[in-house]
C-alpha positions as a Markdown table, in Angstrom:
| # | Residue | x | y | z |
|---|---|---|---|---|
| 1 | Met | 11.6 | -35.3 | -11.7 |
| 2 | Arg | 14.4 | -33.7 | -9.6 |
| 3 | Pro | 13.4 | -33.3 | -5.9 |
| 4 | Ser | 14.0 | -29.5 | -6.1 |
| 5 | Leu | 11.4 | -29.3 | -8.9 |
| 6 | Leu | 8.9 | -31.7 | -7.3 |
| 7 | Phe | 8.4 | -29.0 | -4.6 |
| 8 | Leu | 7.0 | -26.6 | -7.1 |
| 9 | Pro | 4.0 | -28.4 | -8.5 |
| 10 | Thr | 3.3 | -29.9 | -5.0 |
| 11 | Thr | 3.1 | -26.4 | -3.6 |
| 12 | Leu | 1.0 | -25.2 | -6.5 |
| 13 | Phe | -1.6 | -27.9 | -6.0 |
| 14 | Thr | -1.7 | -27.8 | -2.3 |
| 15 | Leu | -2.2 | -24.1 | -2.3 |
| 16 | Thr | -4.8 | -23.9 | -5.0 |
| 17 | Asn | -6.8 | -26.7 | -3.4 |
| 18 | Ser | -6.2 | -26.2 | 0.3 |
| 19 | Leu | -9.2 | -26.3 | 2.7 |
| 20 | Ala | -9.3 | -23.4 | 5.2 |
| 21 | Ile | -9.8 | -24.1 | 8.9 |
| 22 | Glu | -11.6 | -20.8 | 9.2 |
| 23 | Lys | -12.7 | -18.1 | 6.8 |
| 24 | Arg | -9.8 | -15.9 | 7.6 |
| 25 | His | -7.5 | -18.6 | 6.3 |
| 26 | Thr | -9.0 | -18.7 | 2.8 |
| 27 | Arg | -6.2 | -19.4 | 0.5 |
| 28 | Ala | -5.0 | -16.8 | -2.1 |
| 29 | Trp | -2.8 | -17.6 | -5.0 |
| 30 | Pro | -1.4 | -14.4 | -6.6 |
| 31 | Ala | -0.7 | -14.3 | -10.3 |
| 32 | Ser | 2.9 | -13.2 | -9.8 |
| 33 | Ile | 3.7 | -16.2 | -7.7 |
| 34 | Arg | 1.8 | -18.4 | -10.1 |
| 35 | Ser | 4.4 | -17.4 | -12.7 |
| 36 | Phe | 7.1 | -18.6 | -10.4 |
| 37 | Tyr | 5.9 | -22.1 | -11.1 |
| 38 | Ser | 5.3 | -21.7 | -14.9 |
| 39 | Ala | 8.6 | -23.4 | -15.8 |
| 40 | Val | 7.5 | -26.7 | -14.3 |
| 41 | Tyr | 3.7 | -26.5 | -14.7 |
| 42 | Asp | 3.7 | -28.5 | -17.9 |
| 43 | Arg | 5.4 | -31.4 | -16.1 |
| 44 | Leu | 2.1 | -31.9 | -14.2 |
| 45 | Ser | 0.5 | -33.4 | -17.2 |
| 46 | Thr | 2.9 | -36.3 | -17.1 |
| 47 | Leu | 2.2 | -37.3 | -13.6 |
| 48 | Pro | -0.1 | -40.4 | -12.9 |
| 49 | Pro | -3.6 | -39.8 | -11.5 |
| 50 | Glu | -2.7 | -41.2 | -8.1 |
| 51 | Thr | 0.2 | -38.7 | -7.7 |
| 52 | Leu | -2.1 | -35.8 | -8.6 |
| 53 | Ser | -4.6 | -37.0 | -6.1 |
| 54 | Thr | -1.9 | -37.0 | -3.4 |
| 55 | Leu | -0.8 | -33.5 | -4.3 |
| 56 | Thr | -4.4 | -32.1 | -4.1 |
| 57 | Ser | -5.3 | -33.7 | -0.8 |
| 58 | Ala | -3.5 | -31.3 | 1.6 |
| 59 | Thr | -5.5 | -29.2 | 4.1 |
| 60 | Cys | -4.5 | -25.9 | 5.6 |
| 61 | Asn | -3.1 | -27.0 | 9.0 |
| 62 | Ile | -1.6 | -24.0 | 10.8 |
| 63 | Ala | -0.8 | -25.9 | 14.0 |
| 64 | Asn | 2.9 | -25.9 | 13.4 |
| 65 | Pro | 3.9 | -22.6 | 11.8 |
| 66 | Ser | 7.5 | -21.7 | 11.1 |
| 67 | Met | 7.9 | -17.9 | 11.2 |
| 68 | Pro | 11.1 | -16.5 | 9.7 |
| 69 | Thr | 13.5 | -15.0 | 12.2 |
| 70 | Ile | 16.9 | -13.3 | 12.3 |
| 71 | Pro | 19.5 | -12.9 | 15.1 |
| 72 | Asn | 18.4 | -10.7 | 18.0 |
| 73 | Leu | 14.7 | -10.8 | 17.1 |
| 74 | Pro | 12.9 | -11.9 | 20.3 |
| 75 | Pro | 10.8 | -15.1 | 19.9 |
| 76 | Val | 7.1 | -15.4 | 20.2 |
| 77 | Thr | 6.0 | -15.6 | 23.8 |
| 78 | Glu | 5.3 | -19.2 | 24.9 |
| 79 | Gly | 1.7 | -20.2 | 24.8 |
| 80 | Leu | 0.6 | -17.9 | 21.9 |
| 81 | Thr | -0.7 | -19.5 | 18.8 |
| 82 | Leu | -0.8 | -18.3 | 15.2 |
| 83 | Tyr | -3.9 | -16.2 | 14.4 |
| 84 | His | -3.3 | -14.7 | 11.0 |
| 85 | Val | -0.5 | -14.0 | 8.4 |
| 86 | Ala | -0.7 | -11.3 | 5.7 |
| 87 | Val | 1.6 | -9.7 | 3.2 |
| 88 | Gly | 1.5 | -5.9 | 3.4 |
| 89 | Arg | 2.1 | -3.8 | 0.3 |
| 90 | Gly | 2.2 | 0.0 | 0.6 |
| 91 | Thr | 4.5 | 2.8 | 1.6 |
| 92 | Gln | 6.7 | 3.8 | 4.5 |
| 93 | Asn | 6.2 | 7.6 | 5.1 |
| 94 | Tyr | 8.8 | 10.1 | 6.0 |
| 95 | Thr | 9.3 | 13.9 | 6.6 |
| 96 | Cys | 12.3 | 16.0 | 5.9 |
| 97 | Asn | 13.6 | 19.5 | 6.7 |
| 98 | Pro | 13.9 | 20.9 | 3.2 |
| 99 | Thr | 16.2 | 23.7 | 4.4 |
| 100 | Asp | 18.8 | 21.2 | 5.6 |
| 101 | Pro | 20.1 | 18.8 | 2.9 |
| 102 | Asn | 22.1 | 17.0 | 5.5 |
| 103 | Ala | 19.2 | 16.3 | 7.8 |
| 104 | Ile | 18.1 | 12.7 | 8.3 |
| 105 | Pro | 14.6 | 11.7 | 7.2 |
| 106 | Val | 12.2 | 11.1 | 10.1 |
| 107 | Ala | 9.7 | 8.2 | 10.0 |
| 108 | Ala | 6.1 | 9.4 | 9.9 |
| 109 | Gly | 4.1 | 6.2 | 9.8 |
| 110 | Ala | 3.1 | 3.8 | 7.1 |
| 111 | Lys | 0.1 | 2.7 | 5.1 |
| 112 | Ala | -0.4 | -0.7 | 3.4 |
| 113 | Thr | -3.0 | -3.1 | 2.2 |
| 114 | Leu | -2.8 | -6.5 | 3.9 |
| 115 | Tyr | -3.4 | -9.7 | 1.9 |
| 116 | Asn | -4.3 | -13.0 | 3.5 |
| 117 | Thr | -1.4 | -15.5 | 3.2 |
| 118 | Thr | -2.1 | -17.7 | 6.3 |
| 119 | Cys | -2.3 | -21.0 | 4.4 |
| 120 | Met | 0.6 | -20.2 | 2.2 |
| 121 | Ser | 2.8 | -19.4 | 5.2 |
| 122 | Cys | 2.3 | -22.9 | 6.5 |
| 123 | Leu | 1.9 | -25.0 | 3.4 |
| 124 | Ala | 4.7 | -23.4 | 1.4 |
| 125 | Pro | 7.1 | -21.3 | 3.5 |
| 126 | Val | 9.7 | -21.2 | 0.7 |
| 127 | Ala | 7.2 | -19.7 | -1.7 |
| 128 | Met | 5.9 | -17.4 | 1.0 |
| 129 | Ser | 9.5 | -16.1 | 1.6 |
| 130 | Lys | 9.5 | -14.8 | -2.0 |
| 131 | Leu | 6.1 | -13.1 | -1.8 |
| 132 | Ala | 7.1 | -9.8 | -0.3 |
| 133 | Ala | 9.7 | -9.2 | -3.0 |
| 134 | Ser | 7.2 | -10.1 | -5.7 |
| 135 | Ala | 4.7 | -7.8 | -4.1 |
| 136 | Leu | 7.2 | -4.9 | -4.1 |
| 137 | Ala | 7.5 | -5.3 | -7.9 |
| 138 | Met | 3.8 | -4.7 | -8.3 |
| 139 | Pro | 2.1 | -1.3 | -8.4 |
| 140 | Thr | 1.0 | 0.1 | -5.0 |
| 141 | Pro | -2.6 | -1.0 | -4.4 |
| 142 | Gln | -5.4 | 1.5 | -3.8 |
| 143 | Gly | -8.0 | 0.7 | -1.2 |
| 144 | Glu | -9.1 | -2.9 | -1.4 |
| 145 | Thr | -8.3 | -3.5 | -5.0 |
| 146 | Pro | -6.4 | -6.7 | -5.8 |
| 147 | Leu | -2.6 | -6.5 | -5.5 |
| 148 | Phe | -2.3 | -9.1 | -8.3 |
| 149 | Pro | -4.2 | -9.7 | -11.5 |
| 150 | Ala | -5.6 | -12.9 | -10.0 |
| 151 | Gln | -7.9 | -12.6 | -7.0 |
| 152 | Ala | -6.0 | -12.1 | -3.7 |
| 153 | Phe | -8.1 | -11.8 | -0.5 |
| 154 | Val | -7.7 | -8.6 | 1.3 |
| 155 | Ser | -7.2 | -9.0 | 5.1 |
| 156 | Gly | -7.5 | -5.3 | 5.8 |
| 157 | Gln | -5.4 | -2.2 | 6.1 |
| 158 | His | -2.3 | -1.1 | 8.0 |
| 159 | Tyr | -1.9 | 2.6 | 9.0 |
| 160 | Phe | -1.1 | 4.7 | 12.0 |
| 161 | Thr | -3.5 | 6.1 | 14.6 |
| 162 | Gly | -1.5 | 8.9 | 16.1 |
| 163 | Pro | 1.7 | 7.2 | 17.2 |
| 164 | Ala | 0.1 | 3.7 | 17.3 |
| 165 | Pro | 0.7 | 1.2 | 14.4 |
| 166 | Thr | -2.8 | 0.0 | 13.5 |
| 167 | Phe | -3.9 | -3.2 | 11.8 |
| 168 | Asn | -7.5 | -3.0 | 10.8 |
| 169 | Leu | -8.7 | -6.4 | 9.7 |
| 170 | His | -12.3 | -5.4 | 9.5 |
| 171 | Thr | -13.5 | -5.3 | 5.9 |
| 172 | Asn | -16.9 | -5.5 | 4.1 |
| 173 | Thr | -16.6 | -9.3 | 4.1 |
| 174 | His | -15.1 | -10.2 | 7.5 |
| 175 | Asn | -14.1 | -8.9 | 10.9 |
| 176 | Tyr | -10.9 | -10.3 | 12.3 |
| 177 | Gly | -10.5 | -7.4 | 14.7 |
| 178 | Ile | -8.6 | -4.2 | 14.9 |
| 179 | Gln | -5.2 | -4.1 | 16.6 |
| 180 | Phe | -3.3 | -1.1 | 18.0 |
| 181 | Ala | 0.3 | -1.9 | 18.7 |
| 182 | Ser | 3.5 | -0.7 | 20.3 |
| 183 | Leu | 7.1 | -1.4 | 19.4 |
| 184 | Leu | 9.0 | -4.1 | 21.4 |
| 185 | Ser | 12.0 | -4.8 | 19.2 |
| 186 | Lys | 13.5 | -3.4 | 16.0 |
| 187 | Val | 16.3 | -5.4 | 14.3 |
| 188 | Pro | 18.1 | -4.3 | 11.1 |
| 189 | Val | 18.2 | -6.8 | 8.3 |
| 190 | Pro | 21.7 | -8.4 | 8.2 |
| 191 | Glu | 23.8 | -7.3 | 5.3 |
| 192 | Asn | 24.1 | -10.9 | 4.0 |
| 193 | Met | 20.3 | -11.0 | 3.6 |
| 194 | Ile | 20.1 | -7.8 | 1.5 |
| 195 | Val | 19.9 | -8.7 | -2.1 |
| 196 | Pro | 19.4 | -6.2 | -5.0 |
| 197 | Gly | 16.6 | -7.2 | -7.3 |
| 198 | Gln | 14.9 | -9.1 | -4.4 |
| 199 | Asn | 14.4 | -7.2 | -1.2 |
| 200 | Val | 15.8 | -3.9 | -2.5 |
| 201 | Gly | 13.4 | -1.6 | -4.2 |
| 202 | Lys | 13.7 | -0.4 | -7.8 |
| 203 | Asp | 14.6 | 3.0 | -6.2 |
| 204 | Gly | 17.4 | 1.4 | -4.3 |
| 205 | Ser | 15.6 | 1.4 | -1.0 |
| 206 | Arg | 16.9 | -1.2 | 1.4 |
| 207 | Pro | 14.6 | -3.4 | 3.4 |
| 208 | Val | 13.2 | -1.8 | 6.5 |
| 209 | Pro | 14.0 | -3.5 | 9.9 |
| 210 | Trp | 12.2 | -6.5 | 11.2 |
| 211 | Leu | 9.9 | -5.8 | 14.1 |
| 212 | Lys | 8.3 | -7.4 | 17.1 |
| 213 | Leu | 5.2 | -5.5 | 18.2 |
| 214 | Ser | 3.0 | -5.9 | 21.3 |
| 215 | Ser | -0.7 | -5.3 | 21.5 |
| 216 | Ala | -1.7 | -2.5 | 23.8 |
| 217 | Asn | -2.7 | -3.5 | 27.3 |
| 218 | Ala | -6.4 | -2.7 | 27.7 |
| 219 | Leu | -5.7 | -1.3 | 31.2 |
| 220 | Ser | -2.8 | 0.9 | 30.0 |
| 221 | Asp | -3.2 | 4.6 | 30.1 |
| 222 | Thr | -1.1 | 5.0 | 27.0 |
| 223 | Ala | -2.8 | 6.2 | 23.8 |
| 224 | Pro | -2.8 | 2.7 | 22.2 |
| 225 | Gly | -4.2 | 1.2 | 25.3 |
| 226 | Val | -7.1 | 3.6 | 25.5 |
| 227 | Leu | -7.8 | 3.0 | 21.8 |
| 228 | Gln | -7.8 | -0.8 | 22.2 |
| 229 | Gln | -10.1 | -0.6 | 25.2 |
| 230 | Ala | -12.7 | 1.2 | 23.2 |
| 231 | Leu | -12.9 | -1.3 | 20.3 |
| 232 | Gly | -15.8 | -3.3 | 21.5 |
| 233 | Ser | -16.8 | -5.9 | 18.9 |
| 234 | Asp | -13.7 | -5.0 | 16.9 |
| 235 | Ala | -11.4 | -6.2 | 19.7 |
| 236 | Ser | -8.8 | -8.6 | 18.5 |
| 237 | Pro | -7.2 | -11.7 | 20.4 |
| 238 | Val | -3.8 | -10.7 | 19.0 |
| 239 | Lys | -1.1 | -10.3 | 21.6 |
| 240 | Glu | 2.0 | -10.0 | 19.5 |
| 241 | Leu | 2.8 | -9.0 | 15.9 |
| 242 | Tyr | 5.9 | -9.4 | 13.8 |
| 243 | Arg | 7.0 | -7.7 | 10.6 |
| 244 | Val | 9.5 | -10.0 | 8.8 |
| 245 | Asn | 10.8 | -10.7 | 5.3 |
| 246 | Thr | 10.8 | -7.0 | 4.5 |
| 247 | Ala | 11.4 | -5.5 | 1.0 |
| 248 | Gly | 12.2 | -1.9 | 0.4 |
| 249 | Gly | 10.9 | 1.0 | 2.5 |
| 250 | Ser | 14.0 | 2.5 | 3.9 |
| 251 | Pro | 14.7 | 6.2 | 3.1 |
| 252 | Pro | 17.8 | 7.8 | 1.7 |
| 253 | Lys | 20.5 | 8.6 | 4.2 |
| 254 | Thr | 19.9 | 12.4 | 4.0 |
| 255 | Cys | 17.2 | 14.8 | 3.0 |
| 256 | Asp | 19.2 | 16.2 | 0.1 |
| 257 | Gly | 16.8 | 16.8 | -2.8 |
| 258 | Leu | 13.8 | 15.4 | -1.0 |
| 259 | Ala | 10.4 | 17.0 | -0.4 |
| 260 | Lys | 9.1 | 17.8 | 3.1 |
| 261 | Asn | 6.9 | 14.8 | 3.0 |
| 262 | Phe | 7.6 | 11.7 | 0.9 |
| 263 | Glu | 6.9 | 8.0 | 0.6 |
| 264 | Val | 9.0 | 4.9 | 0.0 |
| 265 | Glu | 7.3 | 1.8 | -1.4 |
| 266 | Tyr | 7.7 | -1.4 | 0.6 |
| 267 | Ala | 6.3 | -4.9 | 1.3 |
| 268 | Ala | 6.5 | -7.2 | 4.2 |
| 269 | Glu | 5.1 | -10.2 | 5.9 |
| 270 | Tyr | 3.0 | -9.6 | 9.1 |
| 271 | Trp | 2.5 | -12.5 | 11.5 |
| 272 | Phe | -0.3 | -12.1 | 14.2 |
| 273 | Trp | -0.1 | -14.3 | 17.3 |
| 274 | Gly | -3.0 | -14.6 | 19.8 |
| 275 | Ser | -4.0 | -16.3 | 23.0 |
| 276 | Thr | -7.2 | -18.0 | 21.9 |
| 277 | Gly | -6.0 | -20.2 | 19.0 |
| 278 | Ser | -6.7 | -20.0 | 15.4 |
């Protein structure tokens, strides 16, 4: 088997059999990514038992994560450790002045369902890098319904509380905390990384910028800070968040022909970094 193909069944087996360090790292193997491996799946039947045993022995070790980055995106603050990784699938929301076709659309928040991909991000970063693009090709999820035909574990919801980006990781089955954030850095996706059919939406929407976000200081008198302080049991250890490997979500250049309020579908990876370990 060629080395490039060996990676595929290895990833398939390690992901479908990985042991989670904590419940929030429960693996999820979406059907659309499963199809990515279909071309080599039949090769597995030809492998000797000892090889299959090796492939299925991996555990979900998130001690040495490798988050994607691009030039000018500030690094994770030293001392923080990975807390959670999720793929978000939803919409970026915008407003327009319908009386001025030359007006530029104005961002008006976002909403997305977040899916737990913590183990995938560490065990199979190459497969993980393709997941947002695959998610964008799927219908927009509603509530906590699965994004893919196969079970995918919902981490929570992303939305805005006033001006504050909000990441609510409290569901009926777990409570990983609620995070209010503020923008630290916004970096456009380099032109050489924009690929139609991959991170460009079917509507032609380009990938939204990559972001570094900060958790709100509990002592801050800003709106996010006040909200974070009142969380109580929903408080999160997350200090920094990143939005990377974005797909779609950018608006047209002008408001020509657009409604006063409109949405653009997108997907992205969200990496959560905390101070208390994973």
